[in-house]
XYZ file of C-alpha atoms in Angstrom:
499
model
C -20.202 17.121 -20.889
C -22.771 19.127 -19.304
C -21.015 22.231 -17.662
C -24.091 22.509 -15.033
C -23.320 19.904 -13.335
C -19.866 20.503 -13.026
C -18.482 20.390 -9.044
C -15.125 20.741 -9.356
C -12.424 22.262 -12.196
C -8.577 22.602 -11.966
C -7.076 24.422 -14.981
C -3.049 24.839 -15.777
C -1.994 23.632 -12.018
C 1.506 23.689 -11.422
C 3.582 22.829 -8.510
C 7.590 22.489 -7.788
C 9.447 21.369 -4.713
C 13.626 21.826 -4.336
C 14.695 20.697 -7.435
C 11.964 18.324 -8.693
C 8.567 19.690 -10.636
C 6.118 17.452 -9.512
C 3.103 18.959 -11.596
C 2.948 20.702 -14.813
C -0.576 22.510 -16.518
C -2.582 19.851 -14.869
C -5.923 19.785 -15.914
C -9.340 17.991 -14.267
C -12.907 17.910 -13.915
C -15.405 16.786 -11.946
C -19.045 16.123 -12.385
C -21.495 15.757 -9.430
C -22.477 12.570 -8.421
C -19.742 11.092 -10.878
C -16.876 7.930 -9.798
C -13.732 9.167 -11.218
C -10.592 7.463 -11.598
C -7.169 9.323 -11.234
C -4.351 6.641 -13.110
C -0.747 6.869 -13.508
C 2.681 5.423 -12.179
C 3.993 6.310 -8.968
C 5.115 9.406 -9.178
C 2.712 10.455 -11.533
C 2.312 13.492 -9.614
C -1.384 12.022 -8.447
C -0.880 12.563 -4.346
C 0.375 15.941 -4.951
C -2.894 17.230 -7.099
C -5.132 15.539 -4.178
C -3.116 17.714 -1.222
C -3.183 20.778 -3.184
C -7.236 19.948 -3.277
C -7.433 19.186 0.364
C -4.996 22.161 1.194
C -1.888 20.032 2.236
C -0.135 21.919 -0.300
C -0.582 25.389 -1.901
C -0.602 25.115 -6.244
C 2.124 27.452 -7.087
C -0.011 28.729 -10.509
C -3.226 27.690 -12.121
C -7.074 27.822 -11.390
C -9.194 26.213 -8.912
C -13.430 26.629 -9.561
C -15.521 24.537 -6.750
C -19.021 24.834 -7.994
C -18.690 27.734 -10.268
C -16.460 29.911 -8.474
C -12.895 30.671 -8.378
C -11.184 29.250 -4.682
C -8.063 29.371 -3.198
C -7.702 26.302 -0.941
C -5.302 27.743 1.509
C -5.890 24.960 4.484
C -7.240 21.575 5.401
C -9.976 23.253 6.869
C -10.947 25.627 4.227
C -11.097 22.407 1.910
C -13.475 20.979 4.737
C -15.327 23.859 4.297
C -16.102 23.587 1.044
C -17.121 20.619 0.977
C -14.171 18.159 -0.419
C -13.407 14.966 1.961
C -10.208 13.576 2.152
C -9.259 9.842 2.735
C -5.564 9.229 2.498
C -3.685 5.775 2.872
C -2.290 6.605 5.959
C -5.751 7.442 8.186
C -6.376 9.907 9.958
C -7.967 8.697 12.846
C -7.528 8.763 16.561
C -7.276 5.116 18.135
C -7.813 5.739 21.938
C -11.254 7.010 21.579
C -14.574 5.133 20.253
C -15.979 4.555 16.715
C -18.379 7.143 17.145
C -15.810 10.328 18.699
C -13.525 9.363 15.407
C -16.958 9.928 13.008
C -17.801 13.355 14.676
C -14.072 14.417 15.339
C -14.500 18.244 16.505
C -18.386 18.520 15.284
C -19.640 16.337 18.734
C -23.565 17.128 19.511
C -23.586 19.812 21.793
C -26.628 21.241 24.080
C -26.136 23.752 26.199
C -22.512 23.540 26.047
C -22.023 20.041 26.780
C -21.568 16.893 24.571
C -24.660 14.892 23.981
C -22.788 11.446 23.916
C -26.037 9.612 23.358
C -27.054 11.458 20.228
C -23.964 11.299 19.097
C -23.466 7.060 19.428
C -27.024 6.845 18.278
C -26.263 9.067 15.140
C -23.100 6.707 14.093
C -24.912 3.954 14.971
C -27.504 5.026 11.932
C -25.033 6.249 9.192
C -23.452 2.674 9.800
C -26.647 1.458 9.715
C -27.470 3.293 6.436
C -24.698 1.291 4.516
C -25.976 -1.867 6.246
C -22.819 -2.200 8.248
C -23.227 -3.540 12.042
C -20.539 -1.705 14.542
C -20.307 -1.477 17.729
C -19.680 2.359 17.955
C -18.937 2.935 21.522
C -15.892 0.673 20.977
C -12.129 2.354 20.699
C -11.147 2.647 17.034
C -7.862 0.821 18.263
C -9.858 -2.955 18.693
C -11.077 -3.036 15.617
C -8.984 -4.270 12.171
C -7.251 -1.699 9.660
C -9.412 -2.404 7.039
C -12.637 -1.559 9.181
C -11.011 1.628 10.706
C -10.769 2.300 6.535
C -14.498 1.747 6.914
C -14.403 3.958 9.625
C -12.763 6.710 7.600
C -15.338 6.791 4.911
C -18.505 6.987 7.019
C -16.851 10.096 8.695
C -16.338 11.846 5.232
C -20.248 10.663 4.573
C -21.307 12.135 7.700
C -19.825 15.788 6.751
C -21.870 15.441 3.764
C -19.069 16.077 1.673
C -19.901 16.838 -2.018
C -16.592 15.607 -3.043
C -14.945 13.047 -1.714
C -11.198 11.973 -2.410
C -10.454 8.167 -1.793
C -6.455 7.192 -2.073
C -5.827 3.457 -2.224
C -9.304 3.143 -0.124
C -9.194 -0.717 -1.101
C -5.617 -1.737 -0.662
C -5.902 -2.934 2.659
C -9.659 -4.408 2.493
C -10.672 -7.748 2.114
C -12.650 -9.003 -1.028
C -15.975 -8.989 1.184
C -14.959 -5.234 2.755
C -14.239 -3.929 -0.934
C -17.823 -5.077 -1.577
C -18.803 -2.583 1.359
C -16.881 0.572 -0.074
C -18.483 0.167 -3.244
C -22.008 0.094 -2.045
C -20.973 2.817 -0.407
C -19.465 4.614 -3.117
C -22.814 3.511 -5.451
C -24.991 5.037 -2.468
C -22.371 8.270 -2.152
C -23.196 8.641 -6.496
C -26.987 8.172 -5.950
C -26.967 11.262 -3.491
C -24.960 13.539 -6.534
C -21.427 13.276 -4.286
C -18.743 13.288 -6.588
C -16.048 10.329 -5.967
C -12.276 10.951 -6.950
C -10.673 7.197 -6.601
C -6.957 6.944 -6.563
C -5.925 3.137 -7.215
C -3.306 1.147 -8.464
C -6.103 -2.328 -9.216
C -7.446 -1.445 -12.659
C -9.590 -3.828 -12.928
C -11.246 -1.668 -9.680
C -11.716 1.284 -12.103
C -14.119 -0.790 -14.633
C -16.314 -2.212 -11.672
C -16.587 1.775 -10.036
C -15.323 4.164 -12.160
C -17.531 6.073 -14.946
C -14.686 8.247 -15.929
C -10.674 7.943 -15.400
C -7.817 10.578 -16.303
C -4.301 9.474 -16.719
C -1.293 11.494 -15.505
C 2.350 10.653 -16.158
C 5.561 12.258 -14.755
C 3.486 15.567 -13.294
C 1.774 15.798 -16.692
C -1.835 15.726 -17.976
C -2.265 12.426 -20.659
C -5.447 12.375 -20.934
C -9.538 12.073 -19.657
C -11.250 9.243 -21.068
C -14.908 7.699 -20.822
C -14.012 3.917 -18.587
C -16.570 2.148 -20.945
C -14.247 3.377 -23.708
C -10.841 2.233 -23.326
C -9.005 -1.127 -23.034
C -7.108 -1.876 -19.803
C -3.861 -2.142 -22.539
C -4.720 1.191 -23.703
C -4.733 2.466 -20.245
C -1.482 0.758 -19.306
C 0.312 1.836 -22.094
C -0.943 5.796 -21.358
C 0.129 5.151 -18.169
C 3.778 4.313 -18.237
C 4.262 5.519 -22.225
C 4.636 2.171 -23.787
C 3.085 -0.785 -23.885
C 3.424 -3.829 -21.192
C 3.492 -6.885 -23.205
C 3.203 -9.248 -20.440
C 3.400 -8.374 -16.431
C 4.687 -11.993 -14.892
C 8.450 -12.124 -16.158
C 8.819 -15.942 -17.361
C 11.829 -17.624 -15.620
C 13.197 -20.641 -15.191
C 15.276 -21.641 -12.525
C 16.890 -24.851 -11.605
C 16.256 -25.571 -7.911
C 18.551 -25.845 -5.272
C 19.482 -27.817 -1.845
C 16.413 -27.311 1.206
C 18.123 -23.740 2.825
C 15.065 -22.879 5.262
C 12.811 -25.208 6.953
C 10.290 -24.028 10.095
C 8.755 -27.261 11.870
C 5.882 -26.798 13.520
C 5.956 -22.825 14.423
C 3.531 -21.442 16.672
C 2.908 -18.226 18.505
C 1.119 -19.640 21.311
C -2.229 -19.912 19.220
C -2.964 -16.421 18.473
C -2.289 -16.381 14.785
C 0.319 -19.291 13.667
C -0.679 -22.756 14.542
C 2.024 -25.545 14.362
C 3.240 -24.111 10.784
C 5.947 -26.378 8.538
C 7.241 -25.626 5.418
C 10.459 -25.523 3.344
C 12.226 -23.888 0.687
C 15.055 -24.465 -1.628
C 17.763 -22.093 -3.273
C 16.419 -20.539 -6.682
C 12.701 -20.928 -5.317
C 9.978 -18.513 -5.085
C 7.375 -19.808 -2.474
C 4.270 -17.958 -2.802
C 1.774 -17.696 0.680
C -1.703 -17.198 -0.102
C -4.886 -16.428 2.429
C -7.324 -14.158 3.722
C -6.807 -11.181 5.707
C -6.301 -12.706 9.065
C -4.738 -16.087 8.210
C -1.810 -15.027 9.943
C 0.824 -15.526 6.602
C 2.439 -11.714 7.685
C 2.534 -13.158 11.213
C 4.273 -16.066 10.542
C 6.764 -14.202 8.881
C 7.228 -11.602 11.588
C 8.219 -15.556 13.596
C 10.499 -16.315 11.214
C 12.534 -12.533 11.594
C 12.361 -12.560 15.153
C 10.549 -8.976 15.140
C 7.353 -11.502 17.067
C 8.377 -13.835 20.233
C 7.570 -17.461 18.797
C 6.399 -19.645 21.500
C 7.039 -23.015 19.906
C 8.694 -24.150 16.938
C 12.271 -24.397 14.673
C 14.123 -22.402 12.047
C 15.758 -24.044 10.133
C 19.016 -23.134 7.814
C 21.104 -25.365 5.512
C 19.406 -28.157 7.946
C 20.818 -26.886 11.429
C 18.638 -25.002 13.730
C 19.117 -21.577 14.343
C 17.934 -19.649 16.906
C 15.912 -16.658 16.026
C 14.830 -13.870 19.155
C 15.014 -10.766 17.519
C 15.804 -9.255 14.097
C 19.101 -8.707 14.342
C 19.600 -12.543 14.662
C 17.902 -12.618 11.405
C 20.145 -10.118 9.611
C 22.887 -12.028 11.156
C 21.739 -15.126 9.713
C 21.236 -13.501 6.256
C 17.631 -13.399 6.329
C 15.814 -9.865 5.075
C 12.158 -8.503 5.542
C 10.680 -6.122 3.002
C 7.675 -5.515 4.923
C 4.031 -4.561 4.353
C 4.385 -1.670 6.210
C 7.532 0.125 4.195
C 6.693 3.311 6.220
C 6.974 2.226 9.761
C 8.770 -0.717 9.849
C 11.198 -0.677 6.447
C 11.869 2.767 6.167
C 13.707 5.935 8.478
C 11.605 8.265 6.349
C 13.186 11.147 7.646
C 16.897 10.153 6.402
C 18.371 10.194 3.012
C 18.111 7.270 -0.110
C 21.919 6.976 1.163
C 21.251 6.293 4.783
C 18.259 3.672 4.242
C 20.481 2.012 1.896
C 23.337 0.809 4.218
C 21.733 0.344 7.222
C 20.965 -2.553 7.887
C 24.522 -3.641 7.530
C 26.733 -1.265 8.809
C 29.835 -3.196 9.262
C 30.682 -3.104 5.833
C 30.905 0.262 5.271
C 33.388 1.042 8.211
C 37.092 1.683 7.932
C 38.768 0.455 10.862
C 36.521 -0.177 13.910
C 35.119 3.588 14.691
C 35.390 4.941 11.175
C 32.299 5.407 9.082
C 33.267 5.653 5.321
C 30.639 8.578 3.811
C 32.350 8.189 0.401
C 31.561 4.531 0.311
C 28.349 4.617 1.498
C 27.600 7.305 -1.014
C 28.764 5.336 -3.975
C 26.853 1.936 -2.461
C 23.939 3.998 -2.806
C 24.251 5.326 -6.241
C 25.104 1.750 -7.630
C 21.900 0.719 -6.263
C 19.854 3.734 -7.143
C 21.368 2.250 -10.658
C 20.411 -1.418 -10.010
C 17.018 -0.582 -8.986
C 15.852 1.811 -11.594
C 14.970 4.090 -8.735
C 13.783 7.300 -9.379
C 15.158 9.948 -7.089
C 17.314 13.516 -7.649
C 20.122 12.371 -5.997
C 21.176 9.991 -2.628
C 21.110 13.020 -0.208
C 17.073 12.510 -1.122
C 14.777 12.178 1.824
C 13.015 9.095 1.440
C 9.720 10.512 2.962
C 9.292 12.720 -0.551
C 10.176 9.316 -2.948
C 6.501 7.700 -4.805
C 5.368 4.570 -3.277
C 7.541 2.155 -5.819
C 10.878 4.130 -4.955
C 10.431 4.028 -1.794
C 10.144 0.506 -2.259
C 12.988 -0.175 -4.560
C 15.410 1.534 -1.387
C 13.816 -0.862 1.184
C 15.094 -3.750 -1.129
C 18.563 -2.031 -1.248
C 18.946 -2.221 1.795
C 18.357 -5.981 2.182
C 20.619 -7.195 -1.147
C 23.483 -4.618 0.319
C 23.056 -6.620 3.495
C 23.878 -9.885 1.395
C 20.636 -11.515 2.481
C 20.449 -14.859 1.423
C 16.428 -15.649 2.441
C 14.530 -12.663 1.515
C 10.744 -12.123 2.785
C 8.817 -10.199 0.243
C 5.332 -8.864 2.362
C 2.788 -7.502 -0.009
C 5.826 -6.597 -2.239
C 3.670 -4.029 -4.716
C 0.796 -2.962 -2.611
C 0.192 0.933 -3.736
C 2.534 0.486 -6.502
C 1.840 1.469 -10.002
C 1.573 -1.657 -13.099
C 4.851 -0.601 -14.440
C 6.872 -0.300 -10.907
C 5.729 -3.875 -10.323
C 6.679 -5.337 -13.338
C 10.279 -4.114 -12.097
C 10.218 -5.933 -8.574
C 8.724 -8.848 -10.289
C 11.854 -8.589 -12.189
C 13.854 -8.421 -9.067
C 12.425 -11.294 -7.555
C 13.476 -13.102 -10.763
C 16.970 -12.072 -10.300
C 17.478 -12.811 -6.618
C 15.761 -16.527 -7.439
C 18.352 -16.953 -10.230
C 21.235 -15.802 -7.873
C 19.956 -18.628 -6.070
C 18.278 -17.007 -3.099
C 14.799 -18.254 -1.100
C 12.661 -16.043 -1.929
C 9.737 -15.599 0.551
C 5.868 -14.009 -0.712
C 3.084 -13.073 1.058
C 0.147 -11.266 -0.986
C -3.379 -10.604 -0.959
C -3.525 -10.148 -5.158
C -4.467 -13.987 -6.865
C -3.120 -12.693 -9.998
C 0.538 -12.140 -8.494
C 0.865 -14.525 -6.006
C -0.052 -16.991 -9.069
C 2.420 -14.866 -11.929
C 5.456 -15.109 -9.387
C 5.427 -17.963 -7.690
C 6.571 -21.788 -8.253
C 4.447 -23.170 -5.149
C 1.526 -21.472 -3.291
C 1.110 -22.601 0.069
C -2.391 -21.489 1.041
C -3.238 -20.121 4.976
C -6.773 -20.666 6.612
C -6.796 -19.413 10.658
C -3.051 -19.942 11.221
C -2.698 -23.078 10.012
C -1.965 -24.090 6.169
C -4.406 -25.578 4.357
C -3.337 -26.135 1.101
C -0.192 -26.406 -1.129
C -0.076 -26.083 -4.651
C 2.423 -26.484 -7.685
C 2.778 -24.571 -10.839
C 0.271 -26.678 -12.427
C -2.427 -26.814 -9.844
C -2.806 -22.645 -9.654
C -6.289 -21.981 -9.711
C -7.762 -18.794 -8.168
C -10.770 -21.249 -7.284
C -8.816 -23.827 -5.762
C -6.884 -21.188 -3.764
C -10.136 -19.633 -2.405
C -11.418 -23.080 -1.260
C -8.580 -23.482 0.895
C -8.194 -19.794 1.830
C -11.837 -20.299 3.223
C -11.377 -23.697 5.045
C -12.738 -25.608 2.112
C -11.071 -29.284 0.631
């Protein structure tokens, strides 16, 4: 490798938090205008390297040299400063104020003291431009979708003129045509010698983008190799330590008795148009679709968390009436939702917390007595199910990885004895082995004889997990398919209208 062009070098990082050591003689390099991938499991200790580089966190030993020099990134802004971009998962954007504010956040056009607001909407208007994207900039960031205010996010990072630019997840909530975007922008970013640290959990991402990758596992350093080099089984099994024979877990389970049916469910025409399905005991019903197609929202209808403004649930073939979520958990019905952070998670309480509550009754002795010691061992036996890595309970869920945060949201739905369980984008920013484990789950609930409910973006999961695909186009489905008929291009013809 040709020192020269060397941007960035970390050397024997370590870093510990209250009883866990989350990194341990990390080492990684950087060339300019070089893609490179950083792999590993959740938990890997990848997040943690990334906020010591953009000064979220302070290394606790170790060497940092930005273009030849020694630094000690001791802020966000002295990480600005220098030149390295960040672009985490959760953005960090302001949604009350235009396209074009967000893109020059604290760096507006100024003359003689005052904003030039025209310069600056006609300067967004040309970086967007630049990447051949068409934007409205004077628009607030809040009308626009998630994955474009992830579009958003990048073209402010371009516009500092960042020479290195971290990108966390930057695809996991873009759309096949939006991914296509990011990488001509990442291609463009490489062109003009910015170096491109990408963070993802899609390997087959890394081979399209990526011209180097280096694996971490449990806070350790595996390894740096050359993309063109290694085998996506060799990079698996570096990953998570041993290899992954196969990543769908065969089952087979006999079916059971109809236990949900929705007839004709609507939202008054905003996203779910006169929807029917049903689904028996023991089966895994897979939905399919673009971003859009309103598959989450006709979930949210089904848990009562939206108003539905025309339709029927349907359980063991008597209607029930469904207003809010707690009619759902009352009728047995759980939501692991796409959104673990906000809507499946109280990130600030402890593994033991999360775990019970969603069904509190069960853990109190008498009317007004809450039994800790029970809810403690509840927790452990399903920090045992689960595989879930955490120090103890009395954990904060808010410092779990991705996947164990996950594993506690599903907890707290099988402690809550759910009977239909929604599974929304069940492994999205979760690591190939941590998915292999909820695919296992999914199994286990299906053979317990539970309706098991899917909504992902990924064709190869929604295909490896499912028994029947029913495919959404504009908030109506399109298509349904058996085991037999999976076909990622008959699935795209009906996620696009087609047949």
């Amino acid at each position: 490798m040709d020192e020269t062009s060397e941007v960035l070098r970390l050397t024997k990082i370590n870093k510990s938090f209250p009883g866990v050591k989350a990194l341990t003689d990390i080492h990684f390099s950087l060339q300019k205008g070089e893609v490179h991938a950083l792999v590993g499991e959740n938990g890997a200790g990848k997040s943690t390297l990334m906020k010591i580089l953009s000064g979220a966190y302070t290394k606790d030993s170790g060497n940092i040299e930005f273009e030849g020099r020694n630094v000690e990134i001791t802020s966000p802004k002295f990480s600005e400063e220098l030149g390295i971009a960040t672009i985490y998962q959760e953005l960090n954007l302001i949604r009350r104020i235009t396209i074009a504010e967000n893109v020059f956040l604290g760096r507006y056009p100024k003359k003689g003291g005052l904003i030039q607001w025209n310069k600056m909407n006609e300067d967004a208007k040309a970086l967007f431009e630049s990447f051949g994207i068409q934007i409205d900039v004077k628009q607030q960031l809040r009308s626009i979708s998630l994955a474009q205010q992830q579009i958003v996010e990048i073209i402010k990072a371009v516009s500092m003129n960042a020479k290195v630019v971290i990108m966390d997840e930057p695809t996991s909530s873009l759309t096949t045509r939006e991914t296509e975007i990011l990488f001509r922008i990442i291609r463009e970013l490489k062109a003009r010698g910015t170096a491109v640290i990408f963070i993802t959990h899609r390997l087959d991402e890394i081979y399209r983008i990526c011209d180097r990758m280096t694996i971490m596992r449990d806070g350790c350093y595996v390894g740096t190799r050359q993309v063109k080099d290694i085998t996506k089984g060799e990079m698996i099994a570096m990953m998570i330590g041993r290899e992954l024979t196969q990543q769908y877990p065969v089952r087979n389970v006999e079916l059971g008795d109809i236990v949900l049916e929705a007839r004709n469910l609507d939202d008054g025409g905003y996203r779910v148009k006169n929807v029917s399905f049903s689904v028996r005991a023991g089966e895994v019903l897979g939905f399919a679709g673009l971003v859009g197609a309103g598959r989450t929202e006709t979930m949210r209808l089904i848990f009562g968390a939206d108003k539905k403004a025309g339709g029927q649930i349907l359980i063991d073939g008597k209607e029930v009436r469904i207003n809010h979520p707690r009619n759902a958990i009352a009728h047995k019905i759980g939501f692991v939702t796409e959104n673990r952070k906000e809507e499946g998670l109280f990130l600030r309480s402890t593994v033991r917390v999360n775990t019970v509550m969603a069904a509190l009754g069960k853990i109190m002795r008498l009317r007004w007595f809450f039994d800790f010691e029970k809810e403690k061992e509840i927790a452990k036996d399903y920090v045992k199910k689960l595989n879930t890595v955490t120090p103890s309970v009395n954990q904060k869920v808010m410092f779990l990885s991705g996947g164990n945060q996950q594993k506690v949201v599903l907890a707290k739905w099988l402690f809550s004895d759910s009977r239909i369980v929604i599974f929304d984008e069940p492994t999205r920013g979760i690591d190939v082995g941590a998915k292999r484990e909820i695919y296992e789950i999914i199994n286990q609930l299906a053979a317990e004889g539970k309706v098991i409910l899917v909504v992902s973006s990924e064709m190869e999961e929604i295909m490896g997990i499912s028994d029947r695909i029913l495919v959404m186009h504009e908030g109506e489905i399109s298509g349904e398919l058996k085991k037999e008929e999976f076909s990622q291009n008959l699935i795209t013809e009906f996620a696009v209208g087609g047949k």
